[in-house]
Coordinates of C-alpha atoms in Angstrom, one line a residue:
X1 CA 68.9 136.0 96.2
X2 CA 72.4 136.8 95.2
X3 CA 73.2 138.2 98.6
X4 CA 72.0 135.0 100.3
X5 CA 74.1 132.8 98.0
X6 CA 77.1 135.0 98.5
X7 CA 76.6 134.8 102.3
X8 CA 76.4 131.0 102.0
X9 CA 79.5 130.9 99.9
X10 CA 81.5 133.1 102.3
X11 CA 80.3 130.9 105.2
X12 CA 81.4 127.7 103.4
X13 CA 84.8 129.1 102.5
X14 CA 85.4 130.2 106.0
X15 CA 84.2 126.8 107.3
X16 CA 86.5 125.0 104.9
X17 CA 89.5 127.1 105.9
X18 CA 88.8 126.5 109.6
X19 CA 88.4 122.8 109.0
X20 CA 91.6 122.7 107.1
X21 CA 93.3 124.6 110.0
X22 CA 92.0 122.1 112.5
X23 CA 93.4 119.2 110.5
X24 CA 96.7 120.9 110.1
X25 CA 96.9 121.6 113.9
X26 CA 95.9 118.0 114.7
X27 CA 98.7 116.7 112.4
X28 CA 101.1 119.2 113.9
X29 CA 100.2 117.9 117.3
X30 CA 100.9 114.3 116.2
X31 CA 104.2 115.4 114.9
X32 CA 104.9 117.1 118.2
X33 CA 104.5 113.8 120.0
X34 CA 106.9 112.2 117.7
X35 CA 109.4 115.1 118.0
X36 CA 109.1 114.8 121.8
X37 CA 109.8 111.0 121.6
X38 CA 112.8 111.4 119.3
X39 CA 114.2 114.2 121.4
X40 CA 114.2 111.9 124.4
X41 CA 116.5 109.4 122.6
X42 CA 120.2 109.1 123.6
X43 CA 122.3 109.8 120.6
X44 CA 125.6 110.2 122.4
X45 CA 126.9 107.0 120.8
X46 CA 126.9 108.7 117.4
X47 CA 129.4 111.3 118.5
X48 CA 131.8 108.8 120.2
X49 CA 135.2 108.2 118.6
X50 CA 134.7 104.5 119.0
X51 CA 134.2 103.3 115.4
X52 CA 133.6 99.6 116.3
X53 CA 129.8 100.2 116.4
X54 CA 129.8 101.6 112.8
X55 CA 130.7 98.1 111.4
X56 CA 127.6 96.7 113.1
X57 CA 125.4 99.4 111.4
X58 CA 127.0 98.7 108.0
X59 CA 126.5 95.0 108.5
X60 CA 122.9 95.6 109.3
X61 CA 122.4 97.8 106.2
X62 CA 124.1 95.1 104.1
X63 CA 122.1 92.3 105.6
X64 CA 118.8 94.0 105.0
X65 CA 119.7 95.2 101.5
X66 CA 119.3 98.9 102.2
X67 CA 122.7 99.7 100.6
X68 CA 121.7 98.0 97.4
X69 CA 118.4 99.8 97.4
X70 CA 120.0 103.2 97.8
X71 CA 122.5 102.3 95.1
X72 CA 119.7 101.3 92.7
X73 CA 117.7 104.5 93.4
X74 CA 120.8 106.7 93.0
X75 CA 121.8 105.1 89.7
X76 CA 118.2 105.4 88.4
X77 CA 118.1 109.1 89.3
X78 CA 121.5 109.7 87.6
X79 CA 120.4 107.8 84.5
X80 CA 117.1 109.7 84.4
X81 CA 119.0 113.0 84.7
X82 CA 121.4 112.0 82.0
X83 CA 118.7 110.9 79.6
X84 CA 116.6 114.0 80.2
X85 CA 119.6 116.2 79.5
X86 CA 119.4 115.2 75.8
X87 CA 118.3 118.2 73.7
X88 CA 114.6 118.3 72.7
X89 CA 113.6 115.9 75.5
X90 CA 110.9 117.4 77.8
X91 CA 111.8 117.7 81.5
X92 CA 109.1 116.5 83.8
X93 CA 106.9 113.4 84.0

């Protein structure tokens, strides 16, 4: 009876690992499609010495509030680090 249960256990673990492998390969395939799409984009404007386009991007970041969001997150992380640097305060959660 122990041999049968061990055989079932071994089959289930190998099935689980193969199922996990299939999921990882499918997700990797989806990321490959995204990678192919991003690699097809033209990014030559990022390397151009023309800095007039940068003001458009900074205006867009300011208009959508992304700059404020990044500032709030950065200040929260700095404050968290400073408060957790107090002795006898536990790092983590």
